[in-house]
PDB file of C-alpha atoms in Angstrom:
ATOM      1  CA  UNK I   1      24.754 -14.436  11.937  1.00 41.00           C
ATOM      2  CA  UNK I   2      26.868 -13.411   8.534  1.00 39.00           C
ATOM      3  CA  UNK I   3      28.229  -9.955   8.063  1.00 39.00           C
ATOM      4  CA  UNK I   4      25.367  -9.597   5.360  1.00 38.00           C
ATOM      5  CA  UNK I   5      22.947 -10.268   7.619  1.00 46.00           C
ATOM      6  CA  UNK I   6      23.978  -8.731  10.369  1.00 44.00           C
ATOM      7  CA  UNK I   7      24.143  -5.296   7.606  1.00 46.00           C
ATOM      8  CA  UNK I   8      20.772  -6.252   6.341  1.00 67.00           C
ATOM      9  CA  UNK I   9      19.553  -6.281  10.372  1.00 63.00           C
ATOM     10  CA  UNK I  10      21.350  -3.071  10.971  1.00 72.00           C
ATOM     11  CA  UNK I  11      19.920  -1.084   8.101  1.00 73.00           C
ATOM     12  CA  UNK I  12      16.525  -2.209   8.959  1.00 73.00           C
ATOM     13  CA  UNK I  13      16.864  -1.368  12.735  1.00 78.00           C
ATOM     14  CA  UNK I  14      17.858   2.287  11.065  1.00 79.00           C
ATOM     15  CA  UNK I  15      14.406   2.162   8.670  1.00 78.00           C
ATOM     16  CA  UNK I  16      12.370   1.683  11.586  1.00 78.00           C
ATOM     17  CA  UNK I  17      14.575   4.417  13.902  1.00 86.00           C
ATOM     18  CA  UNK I  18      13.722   6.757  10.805  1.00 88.00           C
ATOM     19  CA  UNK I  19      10.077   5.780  10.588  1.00 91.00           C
ATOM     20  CA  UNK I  20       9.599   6.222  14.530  1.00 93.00           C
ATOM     21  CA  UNK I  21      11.023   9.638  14.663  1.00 95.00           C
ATOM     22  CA  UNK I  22       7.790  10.396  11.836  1.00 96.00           C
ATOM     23  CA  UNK I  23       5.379   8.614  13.556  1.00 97.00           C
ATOM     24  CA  UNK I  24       6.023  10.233  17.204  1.00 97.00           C
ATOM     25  CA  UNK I  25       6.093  13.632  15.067  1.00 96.00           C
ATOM     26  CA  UNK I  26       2.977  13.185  13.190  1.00 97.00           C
ATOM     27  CA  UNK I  27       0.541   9.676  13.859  1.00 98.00           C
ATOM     28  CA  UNK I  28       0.922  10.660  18.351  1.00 98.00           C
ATOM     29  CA  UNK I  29       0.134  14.284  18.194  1.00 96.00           C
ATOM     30  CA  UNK I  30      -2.181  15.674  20.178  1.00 96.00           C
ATOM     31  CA  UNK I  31      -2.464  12.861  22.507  1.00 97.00           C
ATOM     32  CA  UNK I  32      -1.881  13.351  26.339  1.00 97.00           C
ATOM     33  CA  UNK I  33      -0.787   9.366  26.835  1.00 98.00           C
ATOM     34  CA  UNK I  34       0.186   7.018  24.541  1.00 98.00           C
ATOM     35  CA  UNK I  35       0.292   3.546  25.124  1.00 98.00           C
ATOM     36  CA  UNK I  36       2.553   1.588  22.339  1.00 98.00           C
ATOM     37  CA  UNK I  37       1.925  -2.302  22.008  1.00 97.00           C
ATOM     38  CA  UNK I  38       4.711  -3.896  19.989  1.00 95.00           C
ATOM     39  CA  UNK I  39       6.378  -7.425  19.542  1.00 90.00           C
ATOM     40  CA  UNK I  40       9.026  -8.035  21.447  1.00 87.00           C
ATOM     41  CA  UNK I  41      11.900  -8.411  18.653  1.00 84.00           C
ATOM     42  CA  UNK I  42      14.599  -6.161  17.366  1.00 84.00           C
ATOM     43  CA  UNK I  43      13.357  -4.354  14.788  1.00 84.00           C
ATOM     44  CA  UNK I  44       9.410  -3.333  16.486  1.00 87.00           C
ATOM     45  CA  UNK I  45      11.452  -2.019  19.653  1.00 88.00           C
ATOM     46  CA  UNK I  46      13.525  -0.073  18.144  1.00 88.00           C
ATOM     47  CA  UNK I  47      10.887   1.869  16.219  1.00 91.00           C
ATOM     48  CA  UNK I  48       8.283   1.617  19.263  1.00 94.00           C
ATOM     49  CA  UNK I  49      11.283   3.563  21.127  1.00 93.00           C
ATOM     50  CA  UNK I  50      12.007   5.796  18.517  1.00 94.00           C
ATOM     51  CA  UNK I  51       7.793   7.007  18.163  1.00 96.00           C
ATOM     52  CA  UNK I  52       7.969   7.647  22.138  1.00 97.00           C
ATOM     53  CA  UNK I  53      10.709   9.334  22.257  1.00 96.00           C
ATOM     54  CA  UNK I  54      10.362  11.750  19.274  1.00 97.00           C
ATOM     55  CA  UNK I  55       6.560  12.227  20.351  1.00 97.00           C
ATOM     56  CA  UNK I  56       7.938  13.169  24.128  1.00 97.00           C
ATOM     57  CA  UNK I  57      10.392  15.694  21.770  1.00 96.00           C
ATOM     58  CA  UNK I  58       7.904  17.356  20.522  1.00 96.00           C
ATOM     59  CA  UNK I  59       6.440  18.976  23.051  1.00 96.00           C
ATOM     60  CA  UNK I  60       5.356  16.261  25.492  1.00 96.00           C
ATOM     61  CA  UNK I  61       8.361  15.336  27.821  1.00 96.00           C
ATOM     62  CA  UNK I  62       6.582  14.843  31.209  1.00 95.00           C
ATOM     63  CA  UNK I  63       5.182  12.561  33.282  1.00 96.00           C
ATOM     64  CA  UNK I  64       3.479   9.286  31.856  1.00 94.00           C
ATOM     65  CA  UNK I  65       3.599  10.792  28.483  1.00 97.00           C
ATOM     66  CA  UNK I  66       4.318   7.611  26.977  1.00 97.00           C
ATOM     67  CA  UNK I  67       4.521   3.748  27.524  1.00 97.00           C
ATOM     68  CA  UNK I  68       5.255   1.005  25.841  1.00 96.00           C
ATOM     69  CA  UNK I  69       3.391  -3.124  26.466  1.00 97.00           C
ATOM     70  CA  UNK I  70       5.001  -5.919  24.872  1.00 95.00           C
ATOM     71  CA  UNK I  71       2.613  -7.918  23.026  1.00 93.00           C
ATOM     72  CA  UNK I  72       3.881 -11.716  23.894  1.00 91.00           C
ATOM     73  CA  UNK I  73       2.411 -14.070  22.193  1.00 89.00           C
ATOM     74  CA  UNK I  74      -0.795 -15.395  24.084  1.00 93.00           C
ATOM     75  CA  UNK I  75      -0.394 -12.270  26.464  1.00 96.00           C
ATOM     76  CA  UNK I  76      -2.496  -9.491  24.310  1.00 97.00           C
ATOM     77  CA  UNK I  77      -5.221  -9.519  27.138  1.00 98.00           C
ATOM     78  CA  UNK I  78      -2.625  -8.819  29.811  1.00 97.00           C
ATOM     79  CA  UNK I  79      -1.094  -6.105  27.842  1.00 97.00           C
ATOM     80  CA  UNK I  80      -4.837  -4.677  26.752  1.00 98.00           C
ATOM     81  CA  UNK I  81      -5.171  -4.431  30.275  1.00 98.00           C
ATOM     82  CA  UNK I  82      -2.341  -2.638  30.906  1.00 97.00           C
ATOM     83  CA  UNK I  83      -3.022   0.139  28.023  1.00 97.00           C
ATOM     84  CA  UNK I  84      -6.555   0.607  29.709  1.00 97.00           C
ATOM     85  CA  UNK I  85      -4.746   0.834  33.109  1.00 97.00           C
ATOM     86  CA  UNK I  86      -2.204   3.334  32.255  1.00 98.00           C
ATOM     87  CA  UNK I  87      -4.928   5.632  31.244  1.00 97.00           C
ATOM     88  CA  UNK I  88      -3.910   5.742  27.329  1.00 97.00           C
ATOM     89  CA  UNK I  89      -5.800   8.597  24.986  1.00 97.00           C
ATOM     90  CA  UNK I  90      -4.369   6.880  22.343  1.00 98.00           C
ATOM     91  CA  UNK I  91      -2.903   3.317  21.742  1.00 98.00           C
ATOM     92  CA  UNK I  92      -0.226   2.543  18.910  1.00 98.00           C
ATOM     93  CA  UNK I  93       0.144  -1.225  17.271  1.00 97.00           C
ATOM     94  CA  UNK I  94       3.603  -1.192  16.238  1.00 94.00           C
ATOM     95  CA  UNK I  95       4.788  -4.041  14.928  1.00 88.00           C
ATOM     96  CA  UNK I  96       5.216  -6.377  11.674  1.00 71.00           C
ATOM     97  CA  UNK I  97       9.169  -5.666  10.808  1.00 66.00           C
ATOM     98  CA  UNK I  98      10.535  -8.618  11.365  1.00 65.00           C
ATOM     99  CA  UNK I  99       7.103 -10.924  10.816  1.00 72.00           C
ATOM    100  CA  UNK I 100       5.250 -13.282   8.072  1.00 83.00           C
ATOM    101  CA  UNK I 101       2.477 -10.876   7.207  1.00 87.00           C
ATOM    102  CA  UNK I 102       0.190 -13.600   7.991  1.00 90.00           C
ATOM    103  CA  UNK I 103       1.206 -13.747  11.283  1.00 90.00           C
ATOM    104  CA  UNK I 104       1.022  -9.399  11.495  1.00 92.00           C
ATOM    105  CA  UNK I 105      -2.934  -9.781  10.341  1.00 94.00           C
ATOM    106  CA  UNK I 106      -3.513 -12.579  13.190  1.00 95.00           C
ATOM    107  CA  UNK I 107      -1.604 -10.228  15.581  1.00 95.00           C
ATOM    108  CA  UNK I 108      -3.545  -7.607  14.788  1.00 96.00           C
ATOM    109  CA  UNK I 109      -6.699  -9.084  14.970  1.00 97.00           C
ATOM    110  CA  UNK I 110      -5.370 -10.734  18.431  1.00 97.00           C
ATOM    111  CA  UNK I 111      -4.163  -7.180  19.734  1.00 98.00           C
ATOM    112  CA  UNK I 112      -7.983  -5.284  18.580  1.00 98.00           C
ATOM    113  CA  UNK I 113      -9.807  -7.965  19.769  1.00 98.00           C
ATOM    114  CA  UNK I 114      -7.890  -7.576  23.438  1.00 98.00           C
ATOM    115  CA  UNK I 115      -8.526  -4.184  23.148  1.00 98.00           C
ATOM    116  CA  UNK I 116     -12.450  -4.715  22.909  1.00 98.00           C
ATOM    117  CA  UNK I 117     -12.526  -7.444  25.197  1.00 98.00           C
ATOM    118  CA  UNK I 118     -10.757  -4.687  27.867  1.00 98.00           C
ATOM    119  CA  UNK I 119     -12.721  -2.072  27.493  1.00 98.00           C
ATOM    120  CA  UNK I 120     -10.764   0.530  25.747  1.00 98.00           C
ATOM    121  CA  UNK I 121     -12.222   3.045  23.946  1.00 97.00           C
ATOM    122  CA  UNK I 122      -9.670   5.671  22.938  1.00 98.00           C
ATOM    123  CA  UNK I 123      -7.846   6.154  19.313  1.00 98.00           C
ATOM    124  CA  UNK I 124      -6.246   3.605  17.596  1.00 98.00           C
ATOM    125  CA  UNK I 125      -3.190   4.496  15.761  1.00 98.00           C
ATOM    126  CA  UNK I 126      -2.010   1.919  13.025  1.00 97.00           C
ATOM    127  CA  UNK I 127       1.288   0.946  11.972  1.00 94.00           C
ATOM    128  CA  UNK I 128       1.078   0.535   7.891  1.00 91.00           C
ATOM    129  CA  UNK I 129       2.576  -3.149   7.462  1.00 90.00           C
ATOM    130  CA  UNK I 130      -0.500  -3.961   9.804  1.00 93.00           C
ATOM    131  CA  UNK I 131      -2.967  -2.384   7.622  1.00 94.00           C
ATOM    132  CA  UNK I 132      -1.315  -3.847   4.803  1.00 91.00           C
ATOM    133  CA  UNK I 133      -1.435  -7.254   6.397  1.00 92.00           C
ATOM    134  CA  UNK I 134      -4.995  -7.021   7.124  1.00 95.00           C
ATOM    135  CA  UNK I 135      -5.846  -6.077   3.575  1.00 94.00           C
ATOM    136  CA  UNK I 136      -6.894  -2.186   4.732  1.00 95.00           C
ATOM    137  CA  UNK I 137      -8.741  -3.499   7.597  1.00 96.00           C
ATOM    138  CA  UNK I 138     -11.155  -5.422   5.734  1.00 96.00           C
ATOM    139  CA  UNK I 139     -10.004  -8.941   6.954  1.00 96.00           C
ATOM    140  CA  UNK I 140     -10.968  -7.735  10.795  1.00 97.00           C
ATOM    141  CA  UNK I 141     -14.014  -5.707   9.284  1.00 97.00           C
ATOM    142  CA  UNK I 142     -15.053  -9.207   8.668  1.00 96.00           C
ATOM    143  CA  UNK I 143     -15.539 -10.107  12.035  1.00 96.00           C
ATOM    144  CA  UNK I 144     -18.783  -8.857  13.256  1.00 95.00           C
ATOM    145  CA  UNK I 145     -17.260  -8.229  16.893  1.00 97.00           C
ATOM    146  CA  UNK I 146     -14.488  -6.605  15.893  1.00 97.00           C
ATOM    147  CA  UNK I 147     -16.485  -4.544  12.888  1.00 96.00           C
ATOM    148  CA  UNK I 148     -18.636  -3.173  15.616  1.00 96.00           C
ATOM    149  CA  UNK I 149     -15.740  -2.250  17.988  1.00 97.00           C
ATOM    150  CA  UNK I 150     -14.281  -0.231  15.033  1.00 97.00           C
ATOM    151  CA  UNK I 151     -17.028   1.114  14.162  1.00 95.00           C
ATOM    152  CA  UNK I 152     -17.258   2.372  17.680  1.00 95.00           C
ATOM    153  CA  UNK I 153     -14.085   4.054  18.436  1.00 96.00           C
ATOM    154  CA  UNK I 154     -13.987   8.077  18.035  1.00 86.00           C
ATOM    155  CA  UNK I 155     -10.285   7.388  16.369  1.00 96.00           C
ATOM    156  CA  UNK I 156      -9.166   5.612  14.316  1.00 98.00           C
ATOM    157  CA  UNK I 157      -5.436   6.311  12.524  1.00 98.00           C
ATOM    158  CA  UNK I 158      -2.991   4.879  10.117  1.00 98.00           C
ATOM    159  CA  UNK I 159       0.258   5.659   8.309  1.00 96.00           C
ATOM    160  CA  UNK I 160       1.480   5.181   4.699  1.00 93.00           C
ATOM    161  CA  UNK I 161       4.254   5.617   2.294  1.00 90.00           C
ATOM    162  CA  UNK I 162       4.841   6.595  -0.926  1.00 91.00           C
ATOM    163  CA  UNK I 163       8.662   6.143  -1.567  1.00 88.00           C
ATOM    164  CA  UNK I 164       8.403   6.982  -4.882  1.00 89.00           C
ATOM    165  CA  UNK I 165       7.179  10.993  -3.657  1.00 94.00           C
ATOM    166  CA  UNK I 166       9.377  10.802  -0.945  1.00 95.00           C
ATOM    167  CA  UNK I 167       6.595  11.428   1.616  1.00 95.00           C
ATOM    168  CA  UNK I 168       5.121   9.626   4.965  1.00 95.00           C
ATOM    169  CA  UNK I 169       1.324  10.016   4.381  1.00 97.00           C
ATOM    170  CA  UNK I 170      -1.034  10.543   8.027  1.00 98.00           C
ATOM    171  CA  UNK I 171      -4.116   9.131   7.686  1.00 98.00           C
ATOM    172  CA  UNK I 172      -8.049   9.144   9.746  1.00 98.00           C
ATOM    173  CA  UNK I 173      -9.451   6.002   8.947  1.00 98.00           C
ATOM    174  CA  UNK I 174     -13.149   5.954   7.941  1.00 96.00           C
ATOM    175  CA  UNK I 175     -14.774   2.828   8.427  1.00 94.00           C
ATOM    176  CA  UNK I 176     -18.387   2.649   6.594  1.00 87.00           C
ATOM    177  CA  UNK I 177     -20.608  -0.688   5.861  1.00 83.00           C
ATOM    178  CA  UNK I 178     -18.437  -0.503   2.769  1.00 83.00           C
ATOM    179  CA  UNK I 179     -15.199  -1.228   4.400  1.00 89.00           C
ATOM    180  CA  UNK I 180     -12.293   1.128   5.398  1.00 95.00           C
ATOM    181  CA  UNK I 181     -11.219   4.953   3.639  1.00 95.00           C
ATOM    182  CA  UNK I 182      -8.501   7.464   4.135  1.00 97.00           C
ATOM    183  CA  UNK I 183      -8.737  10.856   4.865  1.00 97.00           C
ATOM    184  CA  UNK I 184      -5.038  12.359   5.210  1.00 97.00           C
ATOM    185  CA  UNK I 185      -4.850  14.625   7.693  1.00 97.00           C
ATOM    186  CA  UNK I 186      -0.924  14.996   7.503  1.00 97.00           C
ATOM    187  CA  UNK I 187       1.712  14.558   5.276  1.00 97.00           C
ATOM    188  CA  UNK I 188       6.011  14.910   5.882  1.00 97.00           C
ATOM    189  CA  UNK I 189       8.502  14.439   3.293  1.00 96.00           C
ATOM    190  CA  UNK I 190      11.282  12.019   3.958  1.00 94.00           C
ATOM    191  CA  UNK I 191      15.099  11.571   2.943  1.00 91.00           C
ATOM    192  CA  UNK I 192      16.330   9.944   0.000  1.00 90.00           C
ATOM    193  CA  UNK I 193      17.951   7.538   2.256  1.00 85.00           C
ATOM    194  CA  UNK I 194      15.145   6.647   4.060  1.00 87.00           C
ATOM    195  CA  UNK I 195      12.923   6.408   0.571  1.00 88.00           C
ATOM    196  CA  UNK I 196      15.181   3.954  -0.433  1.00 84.00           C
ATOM    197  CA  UNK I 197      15.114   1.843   2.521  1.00 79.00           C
ATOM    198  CA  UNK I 198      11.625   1.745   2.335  1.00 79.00           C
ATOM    199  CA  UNK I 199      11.918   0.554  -1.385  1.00 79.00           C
ATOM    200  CA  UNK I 200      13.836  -2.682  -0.396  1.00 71.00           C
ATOM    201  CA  UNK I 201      12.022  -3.547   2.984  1.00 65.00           C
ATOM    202  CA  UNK I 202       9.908  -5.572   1.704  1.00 50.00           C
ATOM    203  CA  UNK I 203       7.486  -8.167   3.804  1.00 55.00           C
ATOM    204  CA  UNK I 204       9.229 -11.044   5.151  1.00 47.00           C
ATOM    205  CA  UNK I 205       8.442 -13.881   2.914  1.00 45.00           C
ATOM    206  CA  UNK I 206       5.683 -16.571   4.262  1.00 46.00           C
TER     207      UNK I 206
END
């Protein structure tokens, strides 16, 4: 690996440290047990970490507060099951750093469709680069299974950005016949630093 890349790889490692430490803060409040499913790479870990651990600092440190599945590729039913097993409130999908976004909508769709297929019926929190991927939900809205498991769940949650305000945006997700709304629930501003990391992480290109 070059000494650029290896700078580009560090700074994004920080970016997702930095967005982790908002979205344990803010998207995993007022959950009892969260159960994170992320891809097992670099850059998801380290923000998958980061969420758990800044969630169990605010207020939650104690037993089987948090846990995190790897989503392997062809494994999303085995770690579905092991969400539903741990006894999750709420279940995280956080993952698409270092992926095509392509391959973050199929993911998704993979990881929801697990989900259904185990029986979960918590909330589902929403990392942003996978509701970006999936066009706002609309690309798994257009599966009639996975439409009606959406429709189902009590909660359903998503993040967003807006570097140019300097602010992480906390989102409910509405989902109507009409496809998928926002209704924030919680804002936090962020650091220059981390607005301009988010300004130049952009999607890996297909």
């Amino acid at each position: 690996m070059s000494a650029t890349s290896r700078a580009s790889l560090d700074q994004e490692i920080y970016l997702r440290s930095l967005t982790g430490y908002l979205v344990g803060r803010h998207l995993l409040a007022g959950f009892r047990k969260v159960a994170v499913l992320t891809y097992p790479d670099r850059i998801c870990s380290a923000m998958a970490a980061a969420a758990l651990a800044s969630y169990e600092a605010s207020g939650n440190y104690r037993d089987a507060a948090g846990a995190v599945f790897l989503l392997e590729p062809g494994k999303e039913d085995a770690a579905a099951g092991s969400a539903l097993r741990y006894g999750a409130d709420a279940v995280y999908l956080s993952f698409g750093g270092e992926q095509k976004m392509s391959d973050v909508a199929s993911l998704t769709a993979r990881a929801v469709g697990a989900l259904a297929r185990a029986g979960y019926r918590g909330a589902l929190l929403v990392h942003v680069r996978a509701w970006l991927a999936t066009k706002q939900l609309s690309s798994l809205l257009s599966d009639p299974t996975l439409a009606a498991y959406l429709r189902g769940l009590g909660d359903v949650r998503v993040f967003t950005a807006d570097a140019a305000a300097r602010k992480f945006l906390f989102n409910r997700v509405r989902i109507g016949e009409s496809g998928a709304a926002l209704e924030r629930y919680a804002e936090a501003e962020i650091t220059k630093e981390h607005a301009d990391l988010l300004r130049i992480s952009l999607p890996p290109p297909e």
